[in-house]
mmCIF file of C-alpha atoms in Angstrom:
data_model
loop_
_atom_site.group_PDB
_atom_site.id
_atom_site.type_symbol
_atom_site.label_atom_id
_atom_site.label_comp_id
_atom_site.label_asym_id
_atom_site.label_seq_id
_atom_site.Cartn_x
_atom_site.Cartn_y
_atom_site.Cartn_z
ATOM 1 C CA UNK I 1 -35.523 30.390 -0.797
ATOM 2 C CA UNK I 2 -34.713 26.834 -1.903
ATOM 3 C CA UNK I 3 -33.432 24.030 0.300
ATOM 4 C CA UNK I 4 -30.157 22.913 -1.287
ATOM 5 C CA UNK I 5 -28.121 19.829 -0.411
ATOM 6 C CA UNK I 6 -24.542 19.546 -1.631
ATOM 7 C CA UNK I 7 -23.067 16.032 -1.518
ATOM 8 C CA UNK I 8 -19.285 16.220 -1.196
ATOM 9 C CA UNK I 9 -17.071 18.633 0.722
ATOM 10 C CA UNK I 10 -14.244 18.927 -1.784
ATOM 11 C CA UNK I 11 -13.281 21.859 -3.996
ATOM 12 C CA UNK I 12 -16.409 21.964 -6.160
ATOM 13 C CA UNK I 13 -18.777 21.108 -3.319
ATOM 14 C CA UNK I 14 -17.571 23.859 -1.020
ATOM 15 C CA UNK I 15 -17.624 26.474 -3.792
ATOM 16 C CA UNK I 16 -21.133 25.461 -4.899
ATOM 17 C CA UNK I 17 -22.389 25.628 -1.309
ATOM 18 C CA UNK I 18 -20.960 29.146 -0.905
ATOM 19 C CA UNK I 19 -22.457 30.445 -4.163
ATOM 20 C CA UNK I 20 -25.864 28.930 -3.413
ATOM 21 C CA UNK I 21 -25.841 30.411 0.111
ATOM 22 C CA UNK I 22 -24.801 33.800 -1.296
ATOM 23 C CA UNK I 23 -27.953 33.626 -3.414
ATOM 24 C CA UNK I 24 -30.021 33.304 -0.245
ATOM 25 C CA UNK I 25 -30.672 29.562 -0.302
ATOM 26 C CA UNK I 26 -30.708 27.294 2.748
ATOM 27 C CA UNK I 27 -27.683 25.060 2.121
ATOM 28 C CA UNK I 28 -26.609 21.837 3.806
ATOM 29 C CA UNK I 29 -23.271 20.314 2.813
ATOM 30 C CA UNK I 30 -22.864 16.581 3.452
ATOM 31 C CA UNK I 31 -19.331 15.171 3.667
ATOM 32 C CA UNK I 32 -18.668 11.474 4.313
ATOM 33 C CA UNK I 33 -15.172 12.100 5.763
ATOM 34 C CA UNK I 34 -14.311 13.469 9.180
ATOM 35 C CA UNK I 35 -13.113 16.750 7.642
ATOM 36 C CA UNK I 36 -13.520 18.846 4.504
ATOM 37 C CA UNK I 37 -11.180 18.996 1.513
ATOM 38 C CA UNK I 38 -9.163 15.802 2.023
ATOM 39 C CA UNK I 39 -8.155 15.508 -1.622
ATOM 40 C CA UNK I 40 -7.663 19.262 -1.949
ATOM 41 C CA UNK I 41 -5.232 19.041 0.959
ATOM 42 C CA UNK I 42 -2.825 16.762 -0.964
ATOM 43 C CA UNK I 43 -3.047 18.443 -4.376
ATOM 44 C CA UNK I 44 0.109 20.030 -5.758
ATOM 45 C CA UNK I 45 2.176 18.055 -3.228
ATOM 46 C CA UNK I 46 0.334 19.829 -0.432
ATOM 47 C CA UNK I 47 0.691 23.283 -1.994
ATOM 48 C CA UNK I 48 -2.567 23.288 -4.009
ATOM 49 C CA UNK I 49 -2.199 24.506 -7.581
ATOM 50 C CA UNK I 50 -5.636 26.113 -7.449
ATOM 51 C CA UNK I 51 -5.866 27.383 -11.047
ATOM 52 C CA UNK I 52 -3.804 28.555 -14.016
ATOM 53 C CA UNK I 53 -3.397 32.214 -14.974
ATOM 54 C CA UNK I 54 -3.237 31.557 -18.734
ATOM 55 C CA UNK I 55 -5.501 33.116 -21.375
ATOM 56 C CA UNK I 56 -8.786 31.457 -22.291
ATOM 57 C CA UNK I 57 -7.475 29.873 -25.485
ATOM 58 C CA UNK I 58 -4.628 28.175 -23.596
ATOM 59 C CA UNK I 59 -7.050 27.017 -20.911
ATOM 60 C CA UNK I 60 -9.250 25.233 -23.455
ATOM 61 C CA UNK I 61 -6.180 23.767 -25.185
ATOM 62 C CA UNK I 62 -5.432 21.953 -21.917
ATOM 63 C CA UNK I 63 -8.845 20.300 -21.656
ATOM 64 C CA UNK I 64 -8.671 16.743 -22.975
ATOM 65 C CA UNK I 65 -12.408 15.979 -23.053
ATOM 66 C CA UNK I 66 -15.468 18.170 -22.541
ATOM 67 C CA UNK I 67 -13.903 21.307 -24.055
ATOM 68 C CA UNK I 68 -17.058 22.700 -25.724
ATOM 69 C CA UNK I 69 -19.187 21.790 -22.721
ATOM 70 C CA UNK I 70 -16.947 24.012 -20.527
ATOM 71 C CA UNK I 71 -17.309 27.233 -22.543
ATOM 72 C CA UNK I 72 -20.357 28.584 -20.714
ATOM 73 C CA UNK I 73 -19.174 27.652 -17.208
ATOM 74 C CA UNK I 74 -15.641 28.989 -17.745
ATOM 75 C CA UNK I 75 -16.778 32.339 -19.094
ATOM 76 C CA UNK I 76 -19.268 32.542 -16.213
ATOM 77 C CA UNK I 77 -16.475 32.101 -13.661
ATOM 78 C CA UNK I 78 -13.033 32.254 -15.252
ATOM 79 C CA UNK I 79 -9.550 31.667 -13.869
ATOM 80 C CA UNK I 80 -9.124 35.432 -13.337
ATOM 81 C CA UNK I 81 -12.360 35.499 -11.354
ATOM 82 C CA UNK I 82 -11.198 32.488 -9.331
ATOM 83 C CA UNK I 83 -7.984 34.277 -8.369
ATOM 84 C CA UNK I 84 -9.969 37.425 -7.541
ATOM 85 C CA UNK I 85 -12.454 35.435 -5.449
ATOM 86 C CA UNK I 86 -9.763 33.816 -3.295
ATOM 87 C CA UNK I 87 -7.889 37.096 -2.873
ATOM 88 C CA UNK I 88 -11.149 38.778 -1.773
ATOM 89 C CA UNK I 89 -11.671 35.969 0.753
ATOM 90 C CA UNK I 90 -8.310 36.386 2.432
ATOM 91 C CA UNK I 91 -6.071 34.029 0.424
ATOM 92 C CA UNK I 92 -2.989 35.659 -1.086
ATOM 93 C CA UNK I 93 -1.853 33.963 -4.289
ATOM 94 C CA UNK I 94 1.253 33.840 -6.475
ATOM 95 C CA UNK I 95 1.964 32.757 -10.036
ATOM 96 C CA UNK I 96 4.804 30.346 -10.780
ATOM 97 C CA UNK I 97 6.307 28.698 -13.863
ATOM 98 C CA UNK I 98 3.720 27.604 -16.409
ATOM 99 C CA UNK I 99 1.276 30.246 -15.065
ATOM 100 C CA UNK I 100 0.388 27.910 -12.195
ATOM 101 C CA UNK I 101 -1.338 29.684 -9.305
ATOM 102 C CA UNK I 102 -0.572 28.736 -5.684
ATOM 103 C CA UNK I 103 -1.362 30.239 -2.282
ATOM 104 C CA UNK I 104 1.535 32.504 -1.264
ATOM 105 C CA UNK I 105 1.879 30.433 1.903
ATOM 106 C CA UNK I 106 2.425 27.220 -0.114
ATOM 107 C CA UNK I 107 -0.136 25.548 2.167
ATOM 108 C CA UNK I 108 -3.195 23.847 0.672
ATOM 109 C CA UNK I 109 -4.783 24.060 4.118
ATOM 110 C CA UNK I 110 -5.125 27.827 3.581
ATOM 111 C CA UNK I 111 -7.245 27.226 0.463
ATOM 112 C CA UNK I 112 -9.519 24.902 2.473
ATOM 113 C CA UNK I 113 -9.627 27.425 5.324
ATOM 114 C CA UNK I 114 -10.727 30.235 2.973
ATOM 115 C CA UNK I 115 -13.577 28.079 1.659
ATOM 116 C CA UNK I 116 -14.635 26.723 5.052
ATOM 117 C CA UNK I 117 -14.542 30.130 6.728
ATOM 118 C CA UNK I 118 -16.628 31.635 3.935
ATOM 119 C CA UNK I 119 -19.217 28.854 4.211
ATOM 120 C CA UNK I 120 -19.626 29.479 7.936
ATOM 121 C CA UNK I 121 -19.864 33.249 7.457
ATOM 122 C CA UNK I 122 -22.387 33.088 4.612
ATOM 123 C CA UNK I 123 -25.790 34.588 5.301
ATOM 124 C CA UNK I 124 -27.469 32.220 5.741
ATOM 125 C CA UNK I 125 -24.493 30.114 6.839
ATOM 126 C CA UNK I 126 -23.940 26.761 5.179
ATOM 127 C CA UNK I 127 -24.846 23.908 7.512
ATOM 128 C CA UNK I 128 -21.915 21.453 7.391
ATOM 129 C CA UNK I 129 -22.485 17.821 8.347
ATOM 130 C CA UNK I 130 -19.371 15.646 8.518
ATOM 131 C CA UNK I 131 -19.348 11.834 8.454
ATOM 132 C CA UNK I 132 -22.699 12.009 6.706
ATOM 133 C CA UNK I 133 -22.891 9.153 4.194
ATOM 134 C CA UNK I 134 -25.580 9.455 1.530
ATOM 135 C CA UNK I 135 -27.238 6.136 0.686
ATOM 136 C CA UNK I 136 -29.307 7.399 -2.232
ATOM 137 C CA UNK I 137 -30.870 10.453 -3.809
ATOM 138 C CA UNK I 138 -34.648 10.760 -3.741
ATOM 139 C CA UNK I 139 -36.790 11.991 -6.608
ATOM 140 C CA UNK I 140 -40.422 11.835 -7.604
ATOM 141 C CA UNK I 141 -41.857 12.260 -11.108
ATOM 142 C CA UNK I 142 -38.546 13.462 -12.528
ATOM 143 C CA UNK I 143 -38.002 16.017 -9.767
ATOM 144 C CA UNK I 144 -35.535 15.833 -6.867
ATOM 145 C CA UNK I 145 -37.063 15.578 -3.391
ATOM 146 C CA UNK I 146 -34.064 14.965 -1.132
ATOM 147 C CA UNK I 147 -31.556 12.360 0.019
ATOM 148 C CA UNK I 148 -31.512 9.336 2.288
ATOM 149 C CA UNK I 149 -28.501 8.930 4.585
ATOM 150 C CA UNK I 150 -26.943 5.624 5.556
ATOM 151 C CA UNK I 151 -28.340 6.019 9.094
ATOM 152 C CA UNK I 152 -31.821 6.139 7.430
ATOM 153 C CA UNK I 153 -32.227 9.891 8.038
ATOM 154 C CA UNK I 154 -34.222 11.506 5.251
ATOM 155 C CA UNK I 155 -33.344 15.086 4.286
ATOM 156 C CA UNK I 156 -35.734 16.995 2.052
ATOM 157 C CA UNK I 157 -34.438 19.316 -0.657
ATOM 158 C CA UNK I 158 -35.514 21.352 -3.658
ATOM 159 C CA UNK I 159 -32.095 20.904 -5.254
ATOM 160 C CA UNK I 160 -29.236 18.421 -4.831
ATOM 161 C CA UNK I 161 -25.734 19.147 -6.117
ATOM 162 C CA UNK I 162 -23.541 16.073 -6.526
ATOM 163 C CA UNK I 163 -19.865 16.943 -6.015
ATOM 164 C CA UNK I 164 -18.538 13.540 -4.995
ATOM 165 C CA UNK I 165 -15.432 13.487 -7.220
ATOM 166 C CA UNK I 166 -14.337 10.604 -9.429
ATOM 167 C CA UNK I 167 -12.462 7.405 -8.581
ATOM 168 C CA UNK I 168 -8.985 8.848 -8.044
ATOM 169 C CA UNK I 169 -7.440 8.774 -4.557
ATOM 170 C CA UNK I 170 -10.238 6.605 -3.067
ATOM 171 C CA UNK I 171 -8.581 6.977 0.349
ATOM 172 C CA UNK I 172 -9.809 10.578 0.264
ATOM 173 C CA UNK I 173 -13.397 9.420 -0.147
ATOM 174 C CA UNK I 174 -13.731 9.358 -3.952
ATOM 175 C CA UNK I 175 -15.279 5.908 -4.227
ATOM 176 C CA UNK I 176 -17.647 6.423 -7.149
ATOM 177 C CA UNK I 177 -20.792 7.333 -5.170
ATOM 178 C CA UNK I 178 -21.716 10.050 -7.655
ATOM 179 C CA UNK I 179 -21.825 7.606 -10.540
ATOM 180 C CA UNK I 180 -24.173 5.363 -8.580
ATOM 181 C CA UNK I 181 -26.472 8.317 -7.847
ATOM 182 C CA UNK I 182 -26.379 9.341 -11.520
ATOM 183 C CA UNK I 183 -27.287 5.859 -12.781
ATOM 184 C CA UNK I 184 -30.177 5.655 -10.302
ATOM 185 C CA UNK I 185 -31.515 8.873 -11.845
ATOM 186 C CA UNK I 186 -31.278 7.446 -15.351
ATOM 187 C CA UNK I 187 -27.962 8.991 -16.425
ATOM 188 C CA UNK I 188 -25.320 7.270 -18.547
ATOM 189 C CA UNK I 189 -21.786 7.013 -17.171
ATOM 190 C CA UNK I 190 -18.901 6.595 -19.610
ATOM 191 C CA UNK I 191 -15.991 4.205 -19.012
ATOM 192 C CA UNK I 192 -13.668 5.490 -16.319
ATOM 193 C CA UNK I 193 -9.886 5.223 -16.372
ATOM 194 C CA UNK I 194 -7.082 6.605 -14.197
ATOM 195 C CA UNK I 195 -5.716 9.845 -15.702
ATOM 196 C CA UNK I 196 -2.690 12.002 -14.911
ATOM 197 C CA UNK I 197 -1.177 8.792 -13.632
ATOM 198 C CA UNK I 198 2.285 7.108 -13.636
ATOM 199 C CA UNK I 199 3.038 4.612 -16.415
ATOM 200 C CA UNK I 200 4.106 0.989 -15.998
ATOM 201 C CA UNK I 201 7.142 -0.120 -18.031
ATOM 202 C CA UNK I 202 7.870 -3.676 -19.157
ATOM 203 C CA UNK I 203 11.688 -3.638 -19.197
ATOM 204 C CA UNK I 204 13.326 -4.915 -16.003
ATOM 205 C CA UNK I 205 16.254 -2.468 -16.178
ATOM 206 C CA UNK I 206 13.819 0.278 -15.176
ATOM 207 C CA UNK I 207 14.162 -0.926 -11.559
ATOM 208 C CA UNK I 208 17.871 -0.027 -11.584
ATOM 209 C CA UNK I 209 16.886 3.611 -12.159
ATOM 210 C CA UNK I 210 14.418 3.857 -9.257
ATOM 211 C CA UNK I 211 14.550 7.326 -7.676
ATOM 212 C CA UNK I 212 16.397 8.945 -10.589
ATOM 213 C CA UNK I 213 14.892 12.293 -11.584
ATOM 214 C CA UNK I 214 15.559 13.839 -14.995
ATOM 215 C CA UNK I 215 15.036 17.502 -15.859
ATOM 216 C CA UNK I 216 14.798 19.137 -19.288
ATOM 217 C CA UNK I 217 14.215 15.929 -21.221
ATOM 218 C CA UNK I 218 11.834 15.304 -24.124
ATOM 219 C CA UNK I 219 9.573 12.273 -24.381
ATOM 220 C CA UNK I 220 7.692 10.813 -27.296
ATOM 221 C CA UNK I 221 4.977 8.181 -27.014
ATOM 222 C CA UNK I 222 4.130 6.224 -30.136
ATOM 223 C CA UNK I 223 1.955 3.262 -31.080
ATOM 224 C CA UNK I 224 3.187 1.152 -33.976
ATOM 225 C CA UNK I 225 5.507 4.010 -34.989
ATOM 226 C CA UNK I 226 2.652 6.567 -35.000
ATOM 227 C CA UNK I 227 3.327 9.512 -32.691
ATOM 228 C CA UNK I 228 0.723 10.008 -29.932
ATOM 229 C CA UNK I 229 2.391 12.530 -27.658
ATOM 230 C CA UNK I 230 5.475 14.732 -27.438
ATOM 231 C CA UNK I 231 6.470 16.779 -24.419
ATOM 232 C CA UNK I 232 9.338 18.421 -22.556
ATOM 233 C CA UNK I 233 10.000 18.716 -18.829
ATOM 234 C CA UNK I 234 10.719 16.656 -15.717
ATOM 235 C CA UNK I 235 10.234 12.958 -15.063
ATOM 236 C CA UNK I 236 11.055 10.353 -12.454
ATOM 237 C CA UNK I 237 11.934 6.648 -12.594
ATOM 238 C CA UNK I 238 10.192 4.328 -10.123
ATOM 239 C CA UNK I 239 10.381 0.617 -9.297
ATOM 240 C CA UNK I 240 7.492 -0.093 -11.709
ATOM 241 C CA UNK I 241 8.055 2.514 -14.435
ATOM 242 C CA UNK I 242 7.988 6.284 -14.848
ATOM 243 C CA UNK I 243 6.254 9.228 -13.206
ATOM 244 C CA UNK I 244 6.689 12.989 -12.790
ATOM 245 C CA UNK I 245 4.910 15.981 -14.411
ATOM 246 C CA UNK I 246 5.933 15.115 -17.977
ATOM 247 C CA UNK I 247 4.730 11.521 -17.682
ATOM 248 C CA UNK I 248 1.462 12.453 -15.982
ATOM 249 C CA UNK I 249 0.637 14.767 -18.891
ATOM 250 C CA UNK I 250 1.640 12.045 -21.363
ATOM 251 C CA UNK I 251 -0.749 9.582 -19.690
ATOM 252 C CA UNK I 252 -3.725 11.762 -20.628
ATOM 253 C CA UNK I 253 -2.962 11.195 -24.311
ATOM 254 C CA UNK I 254 -3.076 7.402 -23.999
ATOM 255 C CA UNK I 255 -6.293 5.395 -24.064
ATOM 256 C CA UNK I 256 -6.784 1.925 -22.601
ATOM 257 C CA UNK I 257 -6.887 0.312 -26.042
ATOM 258 C CA UNK I 258 -3.349 1.499 -26.838
ATOM 259 C CA UNK I 259 -1.629 -0.626 -24.199
ATOM 260 C CA UNK I 260 0.133 -3.765 -25.260
ATOM 261 C CA UNK I 261 2.466 -4.495 -28.141
ATOM 262 C CA UNK I 262 3.748 -1.474 -29.974
ATOM 263 C CA UNK I 263 3.203 1.264 -27.358
ATOM 264 C CA UNK I 264 6.620 2.806 -26.869
ATOM 265 C CA UNK I 265 8.005 5.605 -24.715
ATOM 266 C CA UNK I 266 11.192 7.212 -26.032
ATOM 267 C CA UNK I 267 13.265 9.653 -23.967
ATOM 268 C CA UNK I 268 15.560 12.213 -25.577
ATOM 269 C CA UNK I 269 18.156 12.770 -22.860
ATOM 270 C CA UNK I 270 19.781 15.656 -24.774
ATOM 271 C CA UNK I 271 16.924 17.504 -26.533
ATOM 272 C CA UNK I 272 18.950 20.730 -26.938
ATOM 273 C CA UNK I 273 21.346 18.954 -29.312
ATOM 274 C CA UNK I 274 20.731 17.415 -32.709
ATOM 275 C CA UNK I 275 22.082 13.905 -33.271
ATOM 276 C CA UNK I 276 25.041 15.372 -35.163
ATOM 277 C CA UNK I 277 25.782 17.939 -32.444
ATOM 278 C CA UNK I 278 25.564 15.240 -29.792
ATOM 279 C CA UNK I 279 27.921 13.032 -31.796
ATOM 280 C CA UNK I 280 30.448 15.900 -31.883
ATOM 281 C CA UNK I 281 30.031 16.357 -28.132
ATOM 282 C CA UNK I 282 30.614 12.619 -27.533
ATOM 283 C CA UNK I 283 33.689 12.723 -29.750
ATOM 284 C CA UNK I 284 35.140 15.552 -27.644
ATOM 285 C CA UNK I 285 34.474 13.609 -24.452
ATOM 286 C CA UNK I 286 36.070 10.523 -25.970
ATOM 287 C CA UNK I 287 39.156 12.507 -26.994
ATOM 288 C CA UNK I 288 39.583 13.711 -23.392
ATOM 289 C CA UNK I 289 39.171 10.144 -22.089
ATOM 290 C CA UNK I 290 40.754 8.135 -24.920
ATOM 291 C CA UNK I 291 42.859 6.002 -22.603
ATOM 292 C CA UNK I 292 40.090 5.297 -20.104
ATOM 293 C CA UNK I 293 37.543 2.507 -19.993
ATOM 294 C CA UNK I 294 34.110 3.143 -21.520
ATOM 295 C CA UNK I 295 32.354 2.898 -18.136
ATOM 296 C CA UNK I 296 34.537 5.727 -16.784
ATOM 297 C CA UNK I 297 34.033 8.120 -19.689
ATOM 298 C CA UNK I 298 30.331 8.935 -19.459
ATOM 299 C CA UNK I 299 30.180 10.939 -16.220
ATOM 300 C CA UNK I 300 29.796 14.287 -17.994
ATOM 301 C CA UNK I 301 27.063 12.941 -20.245
ATOM 302 C CA UNK I 302 24.841 11.001 -17.873
ATOM 303 C CA UNK I 303 23.738 10.673 -14.235
ATOM 304 C CA UNK I 304 25.617 7.835 -12.496
ATOM 305 C CA UNK I 305 22.526 5.565 -12.241
ATOM 306 C CA UNK I 306 21.904 5.754 -15.963
ATOM 307 C CA UNK I 307 25.431 4.836 -17.077
ATOM 308 C CA UNK I 308 25.202 1.008 -16.572
ATOM 309 C CA UNK I 309 21.836 0.880 -18.368
ATOM 310 C CA UNK I 310 23.075 2.886 -21.369
ATOM 311 C CA UNK I 311 26.270 0.797 -21.549
ATOM 312 C CA UNK I 312 24.205 -2.411 -21.592
ATOM 313 C CA UNK I 313 21.943 -1.058 -24.357
ATOM 314 C CA UNK I 314 24.874 0.118 -26.455
ATOM 315 C CA UNK I 315 26.386 -3.356 -26.645
ATOM 316 C CA UNK I 316 29.811 -1.858 -25.990
ATOM 317 C CA UNK I 317 31.767 -3.689 -23.276
ATOM 318 C CA UNK I 318 32.100 -1.544 -20.164
ATOM 319 C CA UNK I 319 35.832 -2.294 -19.937
ATOM 320 C CA UNK I 320 36.545 -1.369 -23.544
ATOM 321 C CA UNK I 321 39.165 1.342 -24.014
ATOM 322 C CA UNK I 322 37.676 4.522 -25.460
ATOM 323 C CA UNK I 323 40.266 4.699 -28.256
ATOM 324 C CA UNK I 324 39.096 1.275 -29.436
ATOM 325 C CA UNK I 325 35.413 2.222 -29.872
ATOM 326 C CA UNK I 326 34.402 2.311 -33.541
ATOM 327 C CA UNK I 327 32.481 5.010 -35.410
ATOM 328 C CA UNK I 328 29.508 2.650 -35.685
ATOM 329 C CA UNK I 329 29.517 1.914 -31.942
ATOM 330 C CA UNK I 330 29.698 5.586 -31.107
ATOM 331 C CA UNK I 331 26.745 6.202 -33.439
ATOM 332 C CA UNK I 332 24.779 3.532 -31.592
ATOM 333 C CA UNK I 333 25.514 5.261 -28.277
ATOM 334 C CA UNK I 334 24.394 8.643 -29.623
ATOM 335 C CA UNK I 335 21.167 7.112 -30.934
ATOM 336 C CA UNK I 336 20.388 5.643 -27.499
ATOM 337 C CA UNK I 337 20.982 9.009 -25.827
ATOM 338 C CA UNK I 338 18.451 10.555 -28.210
ATOM 339 C CA UNK I 339 16.042 7.589 -28.161
ATOM 340 C CA UNK I 340 16.101 5.743 -24.814
ATOM 341 C CA UNK I 341 13.199 3.443 -25.630
ATOM 342 C CA UNK I 342 10.942 1.356 -23.414
ATOM 343 C CA UNK I 343 7.598 -0.459 -23.650
ATOM 344 C CA UNK I 344 4.505 0.915 -21.866
ATOM 345 C CA UNK I 345 2.214 -1.860 -20.599
ATOM 346 C CA UNK I 346 -0.331 0.195 -18.655
ATOM 347 C CA UNK I 347 -0.850 2.724 -15.893
ATOM 348 C CA UNK I 348 -0.920 2.577 -12.131
ATOM 349 C CA UNK I 349 -4.371 2.435 -10.539
ATOM 350 C CA UNK I 350 -6.832 5.018 -9.294
ATOM 351 C CA UNK I 351 -4.917 5.076 -5.981
ATOM 352 C CA UNK I 352 -2.146 7.020 -7.733
ATOM 353 C CA UNK I 353 -4.184 8.875 -10.370
ATOM 354 C CA UNK I 354 -4.640 12.609 -9.907
ATOM 355 C CA UNK I 355 -7.977 12.578 -11.725
ATOM 356 C CA UNK I 356 -10.500 10.283 -13.408
ATOM 357 C CA UNK I 357 -11.030 10.193 -17.163
ATOM 358 C CA UNK I 358 -14.679 9.525 -18.038
ATOM 359 C CA UNK I 359 -17.774 10.039 -15.915
ATOM 360 C CA UNK I 360 -21.347 11.249 -16.216
ATOM 361 C CA UNK I 361 -22.261 11.791 -19.863
ATOM 362 C CA UNK I 362 -22.271 15.489 -20.742
ATOM 363 C CA UNK I 363 -25.098 15.007 -23.252
ATOM 364 C CA UNK I 364 -27.509 14.742 -20.319
ATOM 365 C CA UNK I 365 -26.295 17.858 -18.453
ATOM 366 C CA UNK I 366 -27.146 21.510 -19.183
ATOM 367 C CA UNK I 367 -23.711 23.154 -19.739
ATOM 368 C CA UNK I 368 -24.924 26.576 -18.559
ATOM 369 C CA UNK I 369 -26.372 25.382 -15.236
ATOM 370 C CA UNK I 370 -24.954 21.850 -14.619
ATOM 371 C CA UNK I 371 -28.545 20.685 -14.059
ATOM 372 C CA UNK I 372 -29.617 17.224 -15.130
ATOM 373 C CA UNK I 373 -31.789 17.102 -18.239
ATOM 374 C CA UNK I 374 -33.504 14.034 -16.746
ATOM 375 C CA UNK I 375 -34.276 14.989 -13.116
ATOM 376 C CA UNK I 376 -35.191 18.592 -12.302
ATOM 377 C CA UNK I 377 -33.247 20.044 -9.367
ATOM 378 C CA UNK I 378 -30.365 17.553 -9.698
ATOM 379 C CA UNK I 379 -26.921 19.004 -10.492
ATOM 380 C CA UNK I 380 -23.514 17.428 -11.189
ATOM 381 C CA UNK I 381 -20.223 19.315 -10.859
ATOM 382 C CA UNK I 382 -16.461 18.761 -10.835
ATOM 383 C CA UNK I 383 -14.659 15.483 -11.441
ATOM 384 C CA UNK I 384 -17.806 13.352 -11.424
ATOM 385 C CA UNK I 385 -18.494 14.707 -14.935
ATOM 386 C CA UNK I 386 -16.887 13.337 -18.103
ATOM 387 C CA UNK I 387 -14.377 16.221 -18.276
ATOM 388 C CA UNK I 388 -10.629 16.023 -17.741
ATOM 389 C CA UNK I 389 -7.641 18.280 -18.332
ATOM 390 C CA UNK I 390 -3.862 18.271 -18.080
ATOM 391 C CA UNK I 391 -1.858 19.203 -14.985
ATOM 392 C CA UNK I 392 -1.274 22.833 -14.064
ATOM 393 C CA UNK I 393 -4.409 23.892 -12.170
ATOM 394 C CA UNK I 394 -6.831 23.243 -15.047
ATOM 395 C CA UNK I 395 -8.829 20.485 -13.342
ATOM 396 C CA UNK I 396 -9.403 22.587 -10.251
ATOM 397 C CA UNK I 397 -10.561 25.467 -12.445
ATOM 398 C CA UNK I 398 -13.108 23.080 -13.957
ATOM 399 C CA UNK I 399 -14.269 22.367 -10.388
ATOM 400 C CA UNK I 400 -14.617 26.093 -9.504
ATOM 401 C CA UNK I 401 -16.361 27.000 -12.777
ATOM 402 C CA UNK I 402 -18.889 24.156 -12.752
ATOM 403 C CA UNK I 403 -19.573 24.754 -9.045
ATOM 404 C CA UNK I 404 -20.246 28.444 -9.639
ATOM 405 C CA UNK I 405 -22.579 27.631 -12.535
ATOM 406 C CA UNK I 406 -24.622 25.209 -10.420
ATOM 407 C CA UNK I 407 -24.734 27.337 -7.273
ATOM 408 C CA UNK I 408 -25.748 30.379 -9.277
ATOM 409 C CA UNK I 409 -28.518 28.740 -11.290
ATOM 410 C CA UNK I 410 -30.704 27.373 -8.490
ATOM 411 C CA UNK I 411 -33.932 29.322 -8.286
#
């Protein structure tokens, strides 16, 4: 029986603790917060999209970095096995649009409860210590020996699993501790950036659209006219820019170097129609409203908040009579509806990022066990690693799979 310490009581930490305990090890889980699963509690708007029920090929298509590294861990504990595990531990699940898996109750607290209850019932039970802040990890001659807490308590261990998360949502406790521990053990940490994060827009008119939500729109992000991302779905305008599922996914395709001149976001407000079909639709609307003012003829085409912005961009006076609008002006309007363009200047910070891009270099981690190649008995799992994926339950599956690999490989 090995003495195992897990640092971090989030998704990956709790799962790793359970698996290690199931293998007969003496497990202590250290959590710096006053309760477990703080970030897990707010995921999926409090509903917890715990995995995705897609096939393996689709799963790997949604991983942005670390795809090959994840093969062994995923096939060792797949999304199907994750669903089966939670069902077997009392959590009923359901599958929604996009194969996203949620607890039937729609309460993330039930996911945390299933994990916490299982930890306490394990034989031997996992010892949970809350408000336990780890100062540093301890190792001797390239082998882990334990950890030192902030209160100067020294805990001995044969294995330490670091599950401290990344930098996203620091209010939940993800303050980069794991990177500090990794560097102290000789590991390289790649540059970290906010990912799955809202975008900041330069144009001031964006503030007029604050709170406006758009469904079934297409977006295209390009840099110097070269396409970087295309997607379809829902988005939201904010006081600083754009957010929503479609934008969060788009943000994962943009690197820090791309920001600045030439990075454009274009929204197709009517993706179901070609430019010609939309022009015919506009003509019909104009025929019905030929004696009305331009500003009063767009209600069927656009949400009310968007009308003043589109009118301003079109260069057509809002008081112009519809029957006086030229073919060229109408063409300009149609083009704007298909290409509502704005300039992306950056992202919001880690406070609003769902995950962290970058982390502990995968070259120094065994992909089958998550053990460090530098310090024996030291393991890294979940978001602290340089792996990230798109929205839809994929990042949590990475947490479950890497946790299972680590917890199962301790001797």
